[in-house]
mmCIF file with all atom_site columns, C-alpha atoms in Angstrom:
data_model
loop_
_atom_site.group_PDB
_atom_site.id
_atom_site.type_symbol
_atom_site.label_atom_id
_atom_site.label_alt_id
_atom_site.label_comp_id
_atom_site.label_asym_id
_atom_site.label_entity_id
_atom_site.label_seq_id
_atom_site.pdbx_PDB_ins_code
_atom_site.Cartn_x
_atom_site.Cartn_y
_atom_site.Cartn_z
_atom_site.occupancy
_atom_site.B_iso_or_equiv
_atom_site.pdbx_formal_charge
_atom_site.auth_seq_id
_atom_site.auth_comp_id
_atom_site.auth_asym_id
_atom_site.auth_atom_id
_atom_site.pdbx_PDB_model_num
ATOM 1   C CA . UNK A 1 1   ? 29.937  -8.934  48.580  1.00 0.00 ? 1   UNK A CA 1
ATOM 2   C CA . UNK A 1 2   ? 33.588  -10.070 47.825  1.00 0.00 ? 2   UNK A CA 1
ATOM 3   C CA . UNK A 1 3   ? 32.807  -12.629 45.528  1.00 0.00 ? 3   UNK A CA 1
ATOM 4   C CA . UNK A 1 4   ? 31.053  -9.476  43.316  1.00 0.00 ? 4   UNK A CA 1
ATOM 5   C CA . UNK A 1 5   ? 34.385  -7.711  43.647  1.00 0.00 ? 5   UNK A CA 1
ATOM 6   C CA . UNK A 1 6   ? 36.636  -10.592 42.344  1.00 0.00 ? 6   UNK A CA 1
ATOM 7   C CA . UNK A 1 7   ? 34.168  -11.655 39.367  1.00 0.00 ? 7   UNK A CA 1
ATOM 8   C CA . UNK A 1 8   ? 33.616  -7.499  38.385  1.00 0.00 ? 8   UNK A CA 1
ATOM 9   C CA . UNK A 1 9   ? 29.758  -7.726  38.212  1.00 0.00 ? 9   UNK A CA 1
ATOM 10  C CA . UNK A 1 10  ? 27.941  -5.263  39.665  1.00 0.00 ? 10  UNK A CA 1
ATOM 11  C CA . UNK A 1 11  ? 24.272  -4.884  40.249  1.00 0.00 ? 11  UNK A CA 1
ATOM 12  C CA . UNK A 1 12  ? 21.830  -1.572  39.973  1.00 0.00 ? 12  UNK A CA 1
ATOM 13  C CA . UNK A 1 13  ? 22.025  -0.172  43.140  1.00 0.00 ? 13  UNK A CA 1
ATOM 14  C CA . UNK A 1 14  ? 17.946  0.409   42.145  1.00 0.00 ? 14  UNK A CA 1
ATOM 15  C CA . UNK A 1 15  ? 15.884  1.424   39.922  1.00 0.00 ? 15  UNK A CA 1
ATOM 16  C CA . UNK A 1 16  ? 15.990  4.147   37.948  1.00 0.00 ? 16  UNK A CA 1
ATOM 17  C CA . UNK A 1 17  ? 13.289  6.472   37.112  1.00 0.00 ? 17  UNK A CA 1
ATOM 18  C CA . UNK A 1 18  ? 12.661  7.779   33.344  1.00 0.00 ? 18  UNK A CA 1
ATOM 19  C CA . UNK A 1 19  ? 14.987  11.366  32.836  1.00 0.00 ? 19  UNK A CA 1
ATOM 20  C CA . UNK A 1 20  ? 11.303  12.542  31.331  1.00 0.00 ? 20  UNK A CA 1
ATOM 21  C CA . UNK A 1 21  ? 9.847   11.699  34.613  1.00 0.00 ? 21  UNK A CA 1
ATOM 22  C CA . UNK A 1 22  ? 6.734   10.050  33.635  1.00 0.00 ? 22  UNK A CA 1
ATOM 23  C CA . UNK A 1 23  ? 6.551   7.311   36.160  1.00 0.00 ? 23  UNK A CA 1
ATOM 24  C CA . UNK A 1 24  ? 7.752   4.696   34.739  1.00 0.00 ? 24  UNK A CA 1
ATOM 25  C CA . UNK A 1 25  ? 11.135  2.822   35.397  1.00 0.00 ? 25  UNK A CA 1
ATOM 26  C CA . UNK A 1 26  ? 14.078  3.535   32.477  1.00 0.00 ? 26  UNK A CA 1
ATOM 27  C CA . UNK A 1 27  ? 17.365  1.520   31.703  1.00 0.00 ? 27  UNK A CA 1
ATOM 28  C CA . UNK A 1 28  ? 20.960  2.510   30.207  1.00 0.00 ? 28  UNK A CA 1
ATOM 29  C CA . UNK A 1 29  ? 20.099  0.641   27.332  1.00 0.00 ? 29  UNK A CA 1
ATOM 30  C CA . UNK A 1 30  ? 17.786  3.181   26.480  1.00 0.00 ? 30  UNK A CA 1
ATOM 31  C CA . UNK A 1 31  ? 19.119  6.200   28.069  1.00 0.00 ? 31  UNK A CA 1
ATOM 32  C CA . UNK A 1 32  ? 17.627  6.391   31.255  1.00 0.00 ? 32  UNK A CA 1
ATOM 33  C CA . UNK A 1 33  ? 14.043  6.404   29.744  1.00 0.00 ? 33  UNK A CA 1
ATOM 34  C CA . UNK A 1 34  ? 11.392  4.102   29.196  1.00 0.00 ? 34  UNK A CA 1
ATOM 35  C CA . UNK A 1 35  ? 10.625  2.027   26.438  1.00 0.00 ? 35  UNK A CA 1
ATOM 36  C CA . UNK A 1 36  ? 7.699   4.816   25.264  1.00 0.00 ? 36  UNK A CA 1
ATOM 37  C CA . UNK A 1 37  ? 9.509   8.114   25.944  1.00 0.00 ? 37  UNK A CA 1
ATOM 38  C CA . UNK A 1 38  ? 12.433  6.390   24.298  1.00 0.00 ? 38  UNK A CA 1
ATOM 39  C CA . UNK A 1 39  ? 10.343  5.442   21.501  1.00 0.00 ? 39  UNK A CA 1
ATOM 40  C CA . UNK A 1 40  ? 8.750   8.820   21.421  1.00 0.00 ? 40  UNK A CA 1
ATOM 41  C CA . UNK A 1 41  ? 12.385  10.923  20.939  1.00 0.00 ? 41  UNK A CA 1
ATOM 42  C CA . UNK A 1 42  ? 13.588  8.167   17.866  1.00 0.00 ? 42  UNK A CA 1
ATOM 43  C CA . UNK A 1 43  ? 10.391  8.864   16.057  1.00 0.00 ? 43  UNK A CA 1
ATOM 44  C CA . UNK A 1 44  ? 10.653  12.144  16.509  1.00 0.00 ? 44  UNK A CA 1
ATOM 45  C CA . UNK A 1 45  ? 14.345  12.321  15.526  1.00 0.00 ? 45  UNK A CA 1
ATOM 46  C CA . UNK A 1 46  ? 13.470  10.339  12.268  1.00 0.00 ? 46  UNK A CA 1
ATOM 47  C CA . UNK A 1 47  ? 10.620  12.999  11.460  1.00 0.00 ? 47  UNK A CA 1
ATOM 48  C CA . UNK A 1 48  ? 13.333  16.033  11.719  1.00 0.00 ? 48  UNK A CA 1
ATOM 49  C CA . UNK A 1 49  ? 15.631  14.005  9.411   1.00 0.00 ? 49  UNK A CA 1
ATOM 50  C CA . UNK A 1 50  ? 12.407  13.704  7.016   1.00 0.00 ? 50  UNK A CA 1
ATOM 51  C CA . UNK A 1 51  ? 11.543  17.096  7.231   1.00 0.00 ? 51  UNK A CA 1
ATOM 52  C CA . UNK A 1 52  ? 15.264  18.230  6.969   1.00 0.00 ? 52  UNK A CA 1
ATOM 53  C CA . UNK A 1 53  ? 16.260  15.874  3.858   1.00 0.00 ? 53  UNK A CA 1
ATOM 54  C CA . UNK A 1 54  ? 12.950  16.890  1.891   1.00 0.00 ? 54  UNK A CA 1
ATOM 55  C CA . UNK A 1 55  ? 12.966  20.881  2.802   1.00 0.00 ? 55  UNK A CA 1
ATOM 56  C CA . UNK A 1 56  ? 17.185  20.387  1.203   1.00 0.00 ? 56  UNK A CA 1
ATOM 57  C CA . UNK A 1 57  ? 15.843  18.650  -1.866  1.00 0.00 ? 57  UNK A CA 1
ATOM 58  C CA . UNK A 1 58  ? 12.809  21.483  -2.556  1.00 0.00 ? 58  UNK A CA 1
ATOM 59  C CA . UNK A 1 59  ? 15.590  24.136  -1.782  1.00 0.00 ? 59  UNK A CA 1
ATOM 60  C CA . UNK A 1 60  ? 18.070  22.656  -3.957  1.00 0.00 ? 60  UNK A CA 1
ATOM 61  C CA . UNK A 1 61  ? 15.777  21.670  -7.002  1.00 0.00 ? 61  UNK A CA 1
ATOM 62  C CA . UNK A 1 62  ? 17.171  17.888  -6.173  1.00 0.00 ? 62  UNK A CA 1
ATOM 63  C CA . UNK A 1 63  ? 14.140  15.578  -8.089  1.00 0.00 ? 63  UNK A CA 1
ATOM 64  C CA . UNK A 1 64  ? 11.322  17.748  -7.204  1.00 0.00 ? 64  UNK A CA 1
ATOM 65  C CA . UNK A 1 65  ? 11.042  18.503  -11.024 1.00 0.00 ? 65  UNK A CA 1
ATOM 66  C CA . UNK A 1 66  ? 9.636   15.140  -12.121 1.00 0.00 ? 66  UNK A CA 1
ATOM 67  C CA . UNK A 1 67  ? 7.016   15.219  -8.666  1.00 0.00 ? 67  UNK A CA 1
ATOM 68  C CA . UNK A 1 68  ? 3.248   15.844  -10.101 1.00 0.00 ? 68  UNK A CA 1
ATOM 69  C CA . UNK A 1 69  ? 2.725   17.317  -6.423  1.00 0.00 ? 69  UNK A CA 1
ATOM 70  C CA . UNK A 1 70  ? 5.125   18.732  -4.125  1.00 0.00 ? 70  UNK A CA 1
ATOM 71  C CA . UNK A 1 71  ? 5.419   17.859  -1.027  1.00 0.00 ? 71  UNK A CA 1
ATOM 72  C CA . UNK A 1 72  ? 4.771   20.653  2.004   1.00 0.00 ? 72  UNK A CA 1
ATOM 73  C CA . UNK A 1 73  ? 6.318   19.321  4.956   1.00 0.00 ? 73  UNK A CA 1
ATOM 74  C CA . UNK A 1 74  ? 5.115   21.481  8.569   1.00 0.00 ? 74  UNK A CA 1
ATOM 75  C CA . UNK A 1 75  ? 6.340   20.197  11.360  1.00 0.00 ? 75  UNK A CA 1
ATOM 76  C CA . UNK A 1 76  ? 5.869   21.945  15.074  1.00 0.00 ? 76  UNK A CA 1
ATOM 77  C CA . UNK A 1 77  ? 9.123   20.809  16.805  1.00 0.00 ? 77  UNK A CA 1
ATOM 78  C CA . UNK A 1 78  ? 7.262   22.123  20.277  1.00 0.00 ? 78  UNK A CA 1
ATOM 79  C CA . UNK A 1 79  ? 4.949   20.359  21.121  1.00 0.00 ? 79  UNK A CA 1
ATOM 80  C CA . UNK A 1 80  ? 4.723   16.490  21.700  1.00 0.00 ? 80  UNK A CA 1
ATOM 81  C CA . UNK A 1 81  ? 3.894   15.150  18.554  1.00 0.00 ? 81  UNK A CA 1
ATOM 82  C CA . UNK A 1 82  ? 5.411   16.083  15.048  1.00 0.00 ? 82  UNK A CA 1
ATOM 83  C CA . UNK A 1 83  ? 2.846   16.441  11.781  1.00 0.00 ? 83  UNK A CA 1
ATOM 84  C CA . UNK A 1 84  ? 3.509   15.998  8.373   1.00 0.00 ? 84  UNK A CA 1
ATOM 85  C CA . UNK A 1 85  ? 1.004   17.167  5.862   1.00 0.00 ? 85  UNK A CA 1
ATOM 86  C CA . UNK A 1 86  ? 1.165   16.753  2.420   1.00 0.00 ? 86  UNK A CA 1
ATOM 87  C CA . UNK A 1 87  ? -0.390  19.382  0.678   1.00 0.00 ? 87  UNK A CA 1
ATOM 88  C CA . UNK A 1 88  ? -0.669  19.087  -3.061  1.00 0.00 ? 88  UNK A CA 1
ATOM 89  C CA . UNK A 1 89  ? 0.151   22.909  -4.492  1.00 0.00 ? 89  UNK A CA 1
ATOM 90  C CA . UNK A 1 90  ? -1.228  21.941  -8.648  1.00 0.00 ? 90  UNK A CA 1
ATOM 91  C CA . UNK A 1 91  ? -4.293  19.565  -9.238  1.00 0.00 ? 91  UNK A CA 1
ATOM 92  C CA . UNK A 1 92  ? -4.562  18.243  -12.704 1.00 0.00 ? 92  UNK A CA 1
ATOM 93  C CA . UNK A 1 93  ? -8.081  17.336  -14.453 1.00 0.00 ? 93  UNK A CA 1
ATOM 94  C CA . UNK A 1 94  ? -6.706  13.259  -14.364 1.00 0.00 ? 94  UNK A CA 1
ATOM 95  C CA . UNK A 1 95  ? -6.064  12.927  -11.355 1.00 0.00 ? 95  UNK A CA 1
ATOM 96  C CA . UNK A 1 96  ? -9.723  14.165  -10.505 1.00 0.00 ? 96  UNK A CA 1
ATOM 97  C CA . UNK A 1 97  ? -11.465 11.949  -12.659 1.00 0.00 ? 97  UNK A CA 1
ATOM 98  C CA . UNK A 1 98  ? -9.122  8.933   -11.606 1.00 0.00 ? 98  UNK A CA 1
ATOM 99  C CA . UNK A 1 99  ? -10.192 9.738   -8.113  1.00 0.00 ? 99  UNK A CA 1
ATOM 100 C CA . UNK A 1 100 ? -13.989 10.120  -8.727  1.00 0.00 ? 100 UNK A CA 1
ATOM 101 C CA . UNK A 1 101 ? -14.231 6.844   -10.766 1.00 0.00 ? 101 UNK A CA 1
ATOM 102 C CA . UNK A 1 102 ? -12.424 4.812   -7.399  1.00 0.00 ? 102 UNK A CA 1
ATOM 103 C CA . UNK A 1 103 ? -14.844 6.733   -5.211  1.00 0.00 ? 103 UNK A CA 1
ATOM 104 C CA . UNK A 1 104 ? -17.988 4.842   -7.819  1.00 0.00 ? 104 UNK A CA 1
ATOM 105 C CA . UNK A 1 105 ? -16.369 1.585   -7.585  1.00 0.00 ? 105 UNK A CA 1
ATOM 106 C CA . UNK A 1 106 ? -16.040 1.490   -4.033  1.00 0.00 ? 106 UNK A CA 1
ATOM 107 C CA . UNK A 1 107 ? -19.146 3.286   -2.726  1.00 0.00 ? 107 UNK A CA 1
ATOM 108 C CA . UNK A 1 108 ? -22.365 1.583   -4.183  1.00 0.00 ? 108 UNK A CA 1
ATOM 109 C CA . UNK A 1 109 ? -23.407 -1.871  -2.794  1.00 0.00 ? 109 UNK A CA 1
ATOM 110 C CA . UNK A 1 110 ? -22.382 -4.896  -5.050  1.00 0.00 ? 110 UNK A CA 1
ATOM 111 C CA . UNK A 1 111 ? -25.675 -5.683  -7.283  1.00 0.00 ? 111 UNK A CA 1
ATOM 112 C CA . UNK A 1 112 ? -26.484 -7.653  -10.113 1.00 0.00 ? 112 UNK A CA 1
ATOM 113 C CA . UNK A 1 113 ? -26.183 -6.154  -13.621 1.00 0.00 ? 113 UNK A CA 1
ATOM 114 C CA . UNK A 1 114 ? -29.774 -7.768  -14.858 1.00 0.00 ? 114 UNK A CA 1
ATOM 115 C CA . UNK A 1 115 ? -31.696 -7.999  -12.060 1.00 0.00 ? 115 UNK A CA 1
ATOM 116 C CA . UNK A 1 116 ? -30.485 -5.591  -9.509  1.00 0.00 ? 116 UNK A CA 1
ATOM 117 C CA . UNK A 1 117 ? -30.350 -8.153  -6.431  1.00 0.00 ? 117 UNK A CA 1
ATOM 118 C CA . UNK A 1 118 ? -27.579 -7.401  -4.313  1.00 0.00 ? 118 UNK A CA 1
ATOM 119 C CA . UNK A 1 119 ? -25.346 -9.999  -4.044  1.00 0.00 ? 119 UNK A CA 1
ATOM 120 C CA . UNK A 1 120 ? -22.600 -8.782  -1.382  1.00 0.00 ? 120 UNK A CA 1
ATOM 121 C CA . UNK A 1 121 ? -19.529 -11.362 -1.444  1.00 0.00 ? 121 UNK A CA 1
ATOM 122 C CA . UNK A 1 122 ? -21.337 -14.252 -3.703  1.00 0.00 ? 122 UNK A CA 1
ATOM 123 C CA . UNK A 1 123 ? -21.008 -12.018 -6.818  1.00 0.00 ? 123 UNK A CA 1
ATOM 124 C CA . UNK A 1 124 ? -19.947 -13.687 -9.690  1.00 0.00 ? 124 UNK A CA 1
ATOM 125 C CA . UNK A 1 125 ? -18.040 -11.629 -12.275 1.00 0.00 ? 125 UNK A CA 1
ATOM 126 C CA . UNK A 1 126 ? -18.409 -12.466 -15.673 1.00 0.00 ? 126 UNK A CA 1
ATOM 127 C CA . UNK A 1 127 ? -15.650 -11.387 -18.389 1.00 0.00 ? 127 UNK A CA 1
ATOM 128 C CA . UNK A 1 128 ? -17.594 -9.027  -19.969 1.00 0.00 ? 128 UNK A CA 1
ATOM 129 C CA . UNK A 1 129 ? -16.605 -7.300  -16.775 1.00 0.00 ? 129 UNK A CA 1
ATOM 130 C CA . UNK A 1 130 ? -20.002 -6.555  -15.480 1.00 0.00 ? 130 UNK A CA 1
ATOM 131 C CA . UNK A 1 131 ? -21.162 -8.500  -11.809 1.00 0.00 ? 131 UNK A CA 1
ATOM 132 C CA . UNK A 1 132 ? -23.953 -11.431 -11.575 1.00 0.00 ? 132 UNK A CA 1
ATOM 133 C CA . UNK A 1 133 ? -26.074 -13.261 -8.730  1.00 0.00 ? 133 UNK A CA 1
ATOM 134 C CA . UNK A 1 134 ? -26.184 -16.811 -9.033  1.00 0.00 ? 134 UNK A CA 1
ATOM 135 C CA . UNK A 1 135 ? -29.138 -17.453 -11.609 1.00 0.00 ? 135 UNK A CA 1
ATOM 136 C CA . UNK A 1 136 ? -27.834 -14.709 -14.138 1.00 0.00 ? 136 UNK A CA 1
ATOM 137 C CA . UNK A 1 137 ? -23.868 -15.636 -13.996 1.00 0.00 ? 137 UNK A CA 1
ATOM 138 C CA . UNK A 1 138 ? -24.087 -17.965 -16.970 1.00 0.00 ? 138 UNK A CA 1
ATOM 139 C CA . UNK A 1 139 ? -23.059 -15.869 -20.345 1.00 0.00 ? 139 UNK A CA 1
ATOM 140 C CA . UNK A 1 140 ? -26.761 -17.272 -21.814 1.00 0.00 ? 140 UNK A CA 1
ATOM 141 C CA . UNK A 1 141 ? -28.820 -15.720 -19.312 1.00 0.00 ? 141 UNK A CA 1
ATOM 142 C CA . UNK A 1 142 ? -27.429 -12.139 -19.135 1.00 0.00 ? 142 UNK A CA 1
ATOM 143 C CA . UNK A 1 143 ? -27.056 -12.060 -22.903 1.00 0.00 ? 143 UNK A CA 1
ATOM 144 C CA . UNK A 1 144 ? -23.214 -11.495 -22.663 1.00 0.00 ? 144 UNK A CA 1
ATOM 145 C CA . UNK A 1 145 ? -21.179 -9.156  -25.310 1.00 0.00 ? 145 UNK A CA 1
ATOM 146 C CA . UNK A 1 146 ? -18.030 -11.432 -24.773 1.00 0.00 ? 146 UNK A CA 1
ATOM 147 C CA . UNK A 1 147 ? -17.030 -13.276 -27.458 1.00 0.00 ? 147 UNK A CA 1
ATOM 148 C CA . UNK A 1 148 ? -15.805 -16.764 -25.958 1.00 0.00 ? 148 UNK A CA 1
ATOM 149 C CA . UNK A 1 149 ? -15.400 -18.423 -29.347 1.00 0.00 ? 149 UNK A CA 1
ATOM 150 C CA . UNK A 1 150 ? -12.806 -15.394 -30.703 1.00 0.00 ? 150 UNK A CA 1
ATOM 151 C CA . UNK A 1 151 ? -11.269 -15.967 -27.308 1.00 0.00 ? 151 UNK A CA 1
ATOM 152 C CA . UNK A 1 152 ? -11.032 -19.563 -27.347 1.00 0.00 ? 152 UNK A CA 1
ATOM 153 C CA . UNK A 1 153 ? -9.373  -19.410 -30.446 1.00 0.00 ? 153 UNK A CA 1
ATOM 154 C CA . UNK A 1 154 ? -6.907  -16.894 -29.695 1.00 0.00 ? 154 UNK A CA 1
ATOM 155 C CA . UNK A 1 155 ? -5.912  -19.007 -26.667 1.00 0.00 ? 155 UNK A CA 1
ATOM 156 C CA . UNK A 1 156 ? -5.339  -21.747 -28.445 1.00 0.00 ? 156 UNK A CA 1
ATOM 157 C CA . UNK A 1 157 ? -3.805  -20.382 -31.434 1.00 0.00 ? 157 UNK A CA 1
ATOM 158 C CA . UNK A 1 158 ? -0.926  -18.795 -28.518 1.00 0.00 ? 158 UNK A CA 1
ATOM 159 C CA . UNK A 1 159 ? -0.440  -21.912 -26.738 1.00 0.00 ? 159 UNK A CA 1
ATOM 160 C CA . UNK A 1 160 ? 0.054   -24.218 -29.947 1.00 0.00 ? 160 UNK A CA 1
ATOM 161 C CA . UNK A 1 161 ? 2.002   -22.376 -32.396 1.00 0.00 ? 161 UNK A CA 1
ATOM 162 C CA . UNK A 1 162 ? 2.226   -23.539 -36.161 1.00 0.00 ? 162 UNK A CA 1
ATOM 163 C CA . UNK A 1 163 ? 5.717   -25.883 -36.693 1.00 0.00 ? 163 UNK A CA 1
ATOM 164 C CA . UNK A 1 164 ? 6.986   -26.424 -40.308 1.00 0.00 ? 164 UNK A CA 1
ATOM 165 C CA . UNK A 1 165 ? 9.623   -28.188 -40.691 1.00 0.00 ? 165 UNK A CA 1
ATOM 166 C CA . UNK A 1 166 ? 11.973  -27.670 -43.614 1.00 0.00 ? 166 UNK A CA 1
ATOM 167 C CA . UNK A 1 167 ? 11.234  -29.604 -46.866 1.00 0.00 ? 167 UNK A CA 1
ATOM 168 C CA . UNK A 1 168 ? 13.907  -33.215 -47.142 1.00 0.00 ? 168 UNK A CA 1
ATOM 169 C CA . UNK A 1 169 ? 15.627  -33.711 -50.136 1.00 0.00 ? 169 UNK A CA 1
ATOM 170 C CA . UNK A 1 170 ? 14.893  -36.219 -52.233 1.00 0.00 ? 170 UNK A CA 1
ATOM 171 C CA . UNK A 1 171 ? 17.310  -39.124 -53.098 1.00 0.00 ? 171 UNK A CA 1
#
């Protein structure tokens, strides 16, 4: 016990329960609490600094002019965990459309533009932008609308560009 005294290390006298008294064991390191309660009270300060910061840049007109849709922040201090909604107030007719077009791509099952067979992840896109299966992926058998011979030319019409060098005089 003297040798503890001369060196000035002390050890826990035990452990120490969690302030929130949940059961489990807390440290100083994180205020007498454990890792999850401790966990629990940063997020929840960080929310309240959230909320706070965006209610003061509504209320003073900060950048919420240039926002398509403002942001409605609720937050229930309460209880254990804190919401945020965000609540558009003004819907415009693009954003609708935008939306409903995603919602086409991403719902129906990946088939092939000629014959219909579904093809899942072995769908071969062709640049006319439409999707094949594996006999009809060729630009001949679909009857493609892309025109690789304009597009070959363009391509290499960028990549080797015309050099004229000035005329030499003549001695």
């Amino acid at each position: 016990m003297e040798s503890s005294k001369e060196t000035g290390c002390q050890a826990p006298e035990g452990p120490i329960l969690c302030i929130n008294n949940c059961g489990f064991f807390g440290s100083a390191a994180t205020m007498n609490m454990c890792s999850k309660c401790h966990k629990d009270i940063i997020l929840k300060q960080e929310q309240e600094k959230l909320v706070a910061s965006s209610i003061e840049n509504i209320v003073n007109g900060g950048s919420g002019s240039n926002w398509k849709e403002p942001v409605v922040a609720v937050a229930d201090v309460q209880s254990g965990p804190v919401e945020l909604k965000v609540v558009p107030t003004q819907a415009s007719p693009d954003s609708s459309l935008s939306q409903s077009s995603e919602m086409k791509a991403k719902g129906g099952p990946n088939k092939c533009s000629t014959c219909l067979k579904r093809v899942g992840l072995t769908g071969f896109n062709c640049r006319c932008g439409n999707l094949f299966c594996a006999v009809h992926r060729y630009s001949d058998k679909h009857d493609c609308p892309f025109d690789y011979r304009t597009a070959a030319r363009d391509a290499i019409a960028k990549a080797n560009p015309v050099v004229k060098a000035e005329k030499l005089d003549k001695i």
